[in-house]
Amino acid sequence: MAAAKKSAKKAAKKAAPKKAAAKKAPAKKAAAKKAPAKKAAPAKKAPAKKAPAKKAAKRTPNAAFMKALTPSSELAAVVGEKPLPRTEVVKKLWAYIKKHGLQDTKNKRNINADDKLKAVFGGKKSVSMFEMTSLVSKHLS
C-alpha cells in the first residue's frame, strides 16, 4: 500500500505543475496579442506622415473650366462681351448680384432678378443659386 500512496502522490505532483503551466499559457497569449497591437499603432502613424506630402503638390485646373466661352448678348449685358472661362462668368455674376443687392434677404440661396438678369434667367423673377449655373450655361457657347 505504501507504493500505491507514493505513486498517487507522484501523480498528484505531476498534475499540479501542468495546471500551473496551463494557467501561465493564457497569460503569454494575452501578452503576445498585446505586442502586435503596439506594432500596429506606429504603422498607422506612418501613412499620416505621408498625407501632408501629397497636399504639397499643386492641383492642376481642369481644362474644361479654363476654356474661354463667348457669352450671349443677354449675358454680355451683365458680364461683358469678351470670351471668359465659366468660372470667371460665375464670379462676375456674383459681383453683379452683390453690387446691386439682388440676393434675397430672407433666403440667401435665392437671387431676385432685375431686368438684365431676367433675360438670362429665362424670365424668372427669383432663381436659386444652384439653378443659376445651369441657366447661365445655356448662354455660353
Coordinates of N, CA and C in Angstrom, one line a residue:
M1 N 0.8 -1.2 0.0 CA 0.0 0.0 0.0 C 0.9 1.3 0.0
A2 N 2.0 1.2 0.6 CA 2.9 2.3 0.6 C 3.3 2.7 -0.8
A3 N 3.5 1.8 -1.6 CA 3.9 2.0 -3.0 C 2.7 2.7 -3.8
A4 N 1.5 2.3 -3.5 CA 0.4 2.9 -4.1 C 0.2 4.4 -3.7
K5 N 0.5 4.7 -2.4 CA 0.4 6.0 -1.9 C 1.4 6.9 -2.6
K6 N 2.6 6.4 -2.7 CA 3.7 7.1 -3.3 C 3.4 7.4 -4.8
S7 N 2.9 6.5 -5.5 CA 2.6 6.7 -6.9 C 1.4 7.7 -7.1
A8 N 0.5 7.7 -6.1 CA -0.6 8.6 -6.1 C -0.1 10.0 -5.9
K9 N 0.9 10.1 -4.9 CA 1.4 11.5 -4.6 C 2.2 12.0 -5.8
K10 N 3.0 11.1 -6.5 CA 3.8 11.5 -7.7 C 2.8 12.0 -8.8
A11 N 1.7 11.2 -8.9 CA 0.8 11.6 -10.0 C 0.2 13.0 -9.7
A12 N -0.1 13.2 -8.4 CA -0.7 14.5 -8.0 C 0.3 15.6 -8.2
K13 N 1.6 15.4 -7.9 CA 2.6 16.4 -8.1 C 2.8 16.7 -9.6
K14 N 2.7 15.7 -10.4 CA 2.9 15.9 -11.8 C 1.7 16.6 -12.4
A15 N 0.5 16.4 -11.9 CA -0.7 17.0 -12.4 C -0.7 18.5 -12.0
A16 N -0.2 18.8 -10.8 CA -0.2 20.2 -10.3 C 0.6 21.1 -11.2
P17 N 1.9 20.7 -11.6 CA 2.6 21.6 -12.5 C 2.0 21.8 -13.8
K18 N 1.3 20.8 -14.3 CA 0.6 21.0 -15.6 C -0.5 22.1 -15.5
K19 N -1.2 22.1 -14.4 CA -2.2 23.1 -14.2 C -1.6 24.5 -14.1
A20 N -0.5 24.6 -13.4 CA 0.2 25.9 -13.3 C 0.7 26.3 -14.7
A21 N 1.2 25.4 -15.4 CA 1.7 25.8 -16.8 C 0.5 26.2 -17.7
A22 N -0.6 25.5 -17.5 CA -1.8 25.8 -18.2 C -2.3 27.2 -17.9
K23 N -2.2 27.6 -16.7 CA -2.6 29.0 -16.3 C -1.7 30.0 -16.8
K24 N -0.4 29.7 -16.9 CA 0.6 30.7 -17.5 C 0.5 30.9 -19.0
A25 N 0.1 29.8 -19.7 CA 0.0 29.9 -21.1 C -1.0 31.0 -21.6
P26 N -2.2 31.1 -21.0 CA -3.1 32.2 -21.5 C -2.5 33.5 -21.3
A27 N -1.7 33.7 -20.2 CA -1.1 35.0 -19.9 C -0.1 35.3 -21.0
K28 N 0.6 34.3 -21.5 CA 1.6 34.5 -22.6 C 0.9 34.9 -23.8
K29 N -0.3 34.2 -24.1 CA -1.0 34.5 -25.3 C -1.6 35.9 -25.3
A30 N -2.0 36.4 -24.1 CA -2.5 37.7 -24.0 C -1.4 38.7 -24.2
A31 N -0.2 38.4 -23.7 CA 0.9 39.3 -23.9 C 1.3 39.3 -25.4
A32 N 1.2 38.1 -26.0 CA 1.5 38.0 -27.4 C 0.5 38.9 -28.3
K33 N -0.7 38.9 -27.8 CA -1.7 39.7 -28.6 C -1.5 41.2 -28.4
K34 N -1.0 41.6 -27.2 CA -0.8 43.0 -27.0 C 0.4 43.5 -27.8
A35 N 1.4 42.7 -28.0 CA 2.6 43.1 -28.7 C 2.3 43.5 -30.1
P36 N 1.5 42.7 -30.9 CA 1.2 43.2 -32.3 C 0.3 44.5 -32.3
A37 N -0.5 44.7 -31.2 CA -1.3 45.9 -31.2 C -0.4 47.1 -31.0
K38 N 0.7 47.0 -30.3 CA 1.7 48.1 -30.2 C 2.4 48.3 -31.5
K39 N 2.7 47.3 -32.2 CA 3.3 47.4 -33.5 C 2.4 48.1 -34.5
A40 N 1.1 47.8 -34.4 CA 0.1 48.4 -35.4 C 0.0 49.9 -35.2
A41 N 0.1 50.4 -34.0 CA 0.0 51.8 -33.8 C 1.0 52.6 -34.6
P42 N 2.3 52.3 -34.6 CA 3.2 53.0 -35.4 C 2.9 52.9 -36.9
A43 N 2.4 51.8 -37.3 CA 2.1 51.6 -38.7 C 1.0 52.6 -39.1
K44 N 0.1 52.9 -38.3 CA -1.0 53.8 -38.6 C -0.4 55.3 -38.7
K45 N 0.6 55.6 -37.9 CA 1.1 56.9 -37.9 C 1.9 57.2 -39.2
A46 N 2.5 56.1 -39.7 CA 3.3 56.3 -40.9 C 2.5 56.9 -42.1
P47 N 1.3 56.3 -42.4 CA 0.6 56.9 -43.5 C 0.1 58.4 -43.2
A48 N -0.1 58.7 -42.0 CA -0.5 60.1 -41.6 C 0.6 61.0 -42.0
K49 N 1.9 60.6 -41.9 CA 3.0 61.5 -42.2 C 3.1 61.7 -43.7
K50 N 2.7 60.7 -44.5 CA 2.8 60.8 -45.9 C 1.7 61.7 -46.5
A51 N 0.6 61.8 -45.8 CA -0.6 62.6 -46.3 C -0.2 64.1 -46.6
P52 N 0.5 64.8 -45.6 CA 0.9 66.2 -45.9 C 1.8 66.3 -47.2
A53 N 2.6 65.3 -47.5 CA 3.4 65.4 -48.7 C 2.6 65.5 -49.9
K54 N 1.4 64.8 -49.9 CA 0.5 64.8 -51.1 C -0.1 66.2 -51.2
K55 N -0.4 66.9 -50.1 CA -1.0 68.2 -50.2 C 0.0 69.2 -50.7
A56 N 1.2 69.0 -50.6 CA 2.2 69.9 -51.1 C 2.2 70.1 -52.7
A57 N 1.8 69.0 -53.3 CA 1.6 69.0 -54.8 C 0.5 69.9 -55.2
K58 N 0.7 70.8 -56.2 CA -0.3 71.8 -56.6 C -1.3 71.1 -57.5
R59 N -2.6 71.5 -57.3 CA -3.7 70.9 -58.2 C -3.6 71.6 -59.5
T60 N -3.8 70.8 -60.5 CA -3.9 71.3 -61.9 C -5.3 71.6 -62.2
P61 N -5.6 72.8 -62.8 CA -7.0 73.1 -63.1 C -7.5 72.2 -64.3
N62 N -8.8 72.0 -64.2 CA -9.4 71.2 -65.3 C -9.5 72.1 -66.6
A63 N -9.1 71.6 -67.7 CA -9.0 72.4 -68.9 C -10.4 72.9 -69.3
A64 N -11.4 72.1 -69.0 CA -12.8 72.5 -69.4 C -13.3 73.7 -68.7
F65 N -12.8 73.9 -67.5 CA -13.2 75.1 -66.7 C -12.4 76.3 -67.3
M66 N -11.3 76.1 -67.8 CA -10.4 77.3 -68.2 C -10.7 77.7 -69.7
K67 N -11.5 76.9 -70.4 CA -11.8 77.2 -71.8 C -12.6 78.5 -71.9
A68 N -12.2 79.5 -72.7 CA -12.9 80.7 -72.8 C -14.2 80.5 -73.6
L69 N -15.3 80.9 -73.1 CA -16.6 80.8 -73.8 C -17.2 82.2 -74.1
T70 N -17.8 82.3 -75.2 CA -18.4 83.6 -75.6 C -19.8 83.7 -75.0
P71 N -20.1 84.7 -74.2 CA -21.5 84.9 -73.7 C -22.5 85.4 -74.7
S72 N -23.7 85.1 -74.5 CA -24.8 85.5 -75.4 C -25.0 87.0 -75.2
S73 N -25.8 87.7 -76.0 CA -26.0 89.1 -75.8 C -26.7 89.5 -74.5
E74 N -27.6 88.6 -74.0 CA -28.2 88.8 -72.7 C -27.2 88.8 -71.6
L75 N -26.4 87.8 -71.6 CA -25.4 87.6 -70.6 C -24.3 88.6 -70.7
A76 N -24.0 89.0 -71.9 CA -22.9 90.0 -72.1 C -23.3 91.4 -71.5
A77 N -24.6 91.7 -71.3 CA -25.0 92.9 -70.7 C -24.6 92.9 -69.2
V78 N -24.4 91.7 -68.6 CA -24.0 91.6 -67.2 C -22.5 91.4 -67.0
V79 N -21.9 90.5 -67.8 CA -20.5 90.1 -67.5 C -19.5 90.7 -68.5
G80 N -20.0 91.3 -69.6 CA -19.1 91.8 -70.6 C -19.1 90.9 -71.9
E81 N -18.6 91.5 -73.0 CA -18.7 90.8 -74.2 C -17.4 89.9 -74.5
K82 N -16.4 90.0 -73.8 CA -15.2 89.2 -74.0 C -15.4 87.7 -73.7
P83 N -14.8 86.8 -74.4 CA -14.9 85.4 -74.1 C -14.2 85.2 -72.7
L84 N -14.9 84.5 -71.8 CA -14.4 84.2 -70.5 C -14.5 82.7 -70.1
P85 N -13.7 82.2 -69.2 CA -13.9 80.9 -68.7 C -15.2 80.9 -67.8
R86 N -15.8 79.7 -67.7 CA -17.0 79.6 -67.0 C -16.9 80.1 -65.5
T87 N -15.7 79.8 -64.9 CA -15.5 80.2 -63.5 C -15.6 81.7 -63.4
E88 N -15.0 82.4 -64.4 CA -15.0 83.9 -64.3 C -16.4 84.5 -64.6
V89 N -17.1 83.8 -65.4 CA -18.5 84.3 -65.7 C -19.3 84.2 -64.4
V90 N -19.2 83.1 -63.6 CA -19.9 83.0 -62.4 C -19.4 84.0 -61.3
K91 N -18.1 84.3 -61.3 CA -17.6 85.3 -60.4 C -18.1 86.7 -60.7
K92 N -18.2 87.0 -62.0 CA -18.7 88.3 -62.4 C -20.2 88.4 -62.1
L93 N -20.9 87.3 -62.3 CA -22.4 87.3 -62.0 C -22.6 87.6 -60.5
W94 N -21.8 86.9 -59.6 CA -21.9 87.2 -58.2 C -21.5 88.6 -57.8
A95 N -20.5 89.1 -58.5 CA -20.1 90.5 -58.2 C -21.3 91.5 -58.6
Y96 N -22.0 91.2 -59.7 CA -23.1 92.0 -60.1 C -24.3 91.9 -59.1
I97 N -24.5 90.6 -58.7 CA -25.6 90.4 -57.7 C -25.4 91.1 -56.4
K98 N -24.1 91.0 -55.9 CA -23.8 91.7 -54.6 C -23.8 93.2 -54.8
K99 N -23.3 93.7 -55.9 CA -23.3 95.1 -56.1 C -24.7 95.8 -56.1
H100 N -25.6 95.1 -56.8 CA -27.0 95.6 -56.9 C -27.9 95.1 -55.8
G101 N -27.4 94.3 -54.8 CA -28.2 93.8 -53.7 C -29.4 92.9 -54.2
L102 N -29.1 92.0 -55.1 CA -30.1 91.1 -55.6 C -30.3 89.8 -54.9
Q103 N -29.5 89.5 -53.9 CA -29.6 88.3 -53.1 C -30.8 88.5 -52.1
D104 N -31.6 87.5 -52.1 CA -32.8 87.6 -51.2 C -32.4 87.7 -49.7
T105 N -33.0 88.6 -49.0 CA -32.6 88.9 -47.6 C -33.0 87.7 -46.7
K106 N -34.1 87.1 -46.9 CA -34.6 86.0 -46.0 C -33.9 84.7 -46.3
N107 N -33.9 84.3 -47.6 CA -33.3 83.1 -48.1 C -32.1 83.5 -49.0
K108 N -30.9 83.4 -48.4 CA -29.7 83.9 -49.1 C -29.4 83.0 -50.4
R109 N -30.0 81.8 -50.5 CA -29.8 81.0 -51.6 C -30.5 81.5 -52.9
N110 N -31.5 82.3 -52.7 CA -32.2 82.8 -53.9 C -31.7 84.2 -54.3
I111 N -31.8 84.3 -55.6 CA -31.4 85.6 -56.3 C -32.6 86.2 -56.9
N112 N -32.9 87.5 -56.6 CA -34.1 88.2 -57.2 C -33.5 88.9 -58.4
A113 N -34.1 88.6 -59.6 CA -33.6 89.1 -60.8 C -34.1 90.5 -61.1
D114 N -33.1 91.3 -61.6 CA -33.5 92.6 -62.2 C -33.8 92.4 -63.6
D115 N -34.0 93.5 -64.4 CA -34.3 93.4 -65.8 C -33.2 92.6 -66.6
K116 N -32.0 92.9 -66.4 CA -30.9 92.3 -67.1 C -30.8 90.8 -66.8
L117 N -31.0 90.5 -65.5 CA -30.9 89.0 -65.1 C -32.1 88.3 -65.5
K118 N -33.3 88.9 -65.6 CA -34.5 88.2 -66.1 C -34.3 87.6 -67.4
A119 N -33.6 88.3 -68.3 CA -33.3 87.8 -69.7 C -32.4 86.6 -69.6
V120 N -31.5 86.6 -68.7 CA -30.5 85.5 -68.6 C -31.3 84.3 -67.9
F121 N -32.1 84.6 -66.9 CA -32.8 83.5 -66.2 C -34.1 83.0 -66.9
G122 N -34.3 83.4 -68.1 CA -35.5 82.9 -68.8 C -36.8 83.5 -68.3
G123 N -36.8 84.8 -67.9 CA -38.0 85.5 -67.4 C -38.4 85.2 -66.0
K124 N -37.6 84.4 -65.3 CA -38.0 84.1 -63.9 C -37.6 85.2 -63.0
K125 N -38.5 85.5 -62.0 CA -38.2 86.6 -61.0 C -37.2 86.2 -60.0
S126 N -37.3 85.0 -59.5 CA -36.4 84.5 -58.5 C -35.8 83.2 -58.9
V127 N -34.5 83.0 -58.6 CA -33.8 81.8 -59.0 C -32.9 81.4 -57.9
S128 N -32.8 80.0 -57.6 CA -31.8 79.6 -56.6 C -30.4 79.6 -57.2
M129 N -29.4 79.7 -56.3 CA -28.1 79.8 -56.8 C -27.6 78.6 -57.5
F130 N -28.3 77.4 -57.2 CA -27.9 76.2 -57.9 C -28.5 76.1 -59.3
E131 N -29.7 76.7 -59.4 CA -30.4 76.8 -60.8 C -29.6 77.8 -61.6
M132 N -29.0 78.8 -61.0 CA -28.4 79.9 -61.8 C -27.3 79.4 -62.7
T133 N -26.5 78.5 -62.2 CA -25.4 78.0 -63.0 C -25.9 77.2 -64.3
S134 N -27.0 76.5 -64.1 CA -27.5 75.8 -65.3 C -28.1 76.7 -66.3
L135 N -28.8 77.8 -65.8 CA -29.4 78.7 -66.7 C -28.3 79.6 -67.4
V136 N -27.3 79.9 -66.7 CA -26.2 80.6 -67.3 C -25.5 79.8 -68.4
S137 N -25.3 78.5 -68.1 CA -24.6 77.7 -69.1 C -25.3 77.7 -70.5
K138 N -26.6 77.9 -70.5 CA -27.3 78.0 -71.8 C -26.9 79.2 -72.6
H139 N -26.4 80.2 -71.9 CA -26.0 81.5 -72.6 C -24.5 81.5 -73.0
L140 N -23.8 80.4 -72.8 CA -22.4 80.3 -73.1 C -22.2 79.4 -74.3
S141 N -21.3 79.8 -75.2 CA -21.0 79.0 -76.4 C -19.6 79.1 -76.7

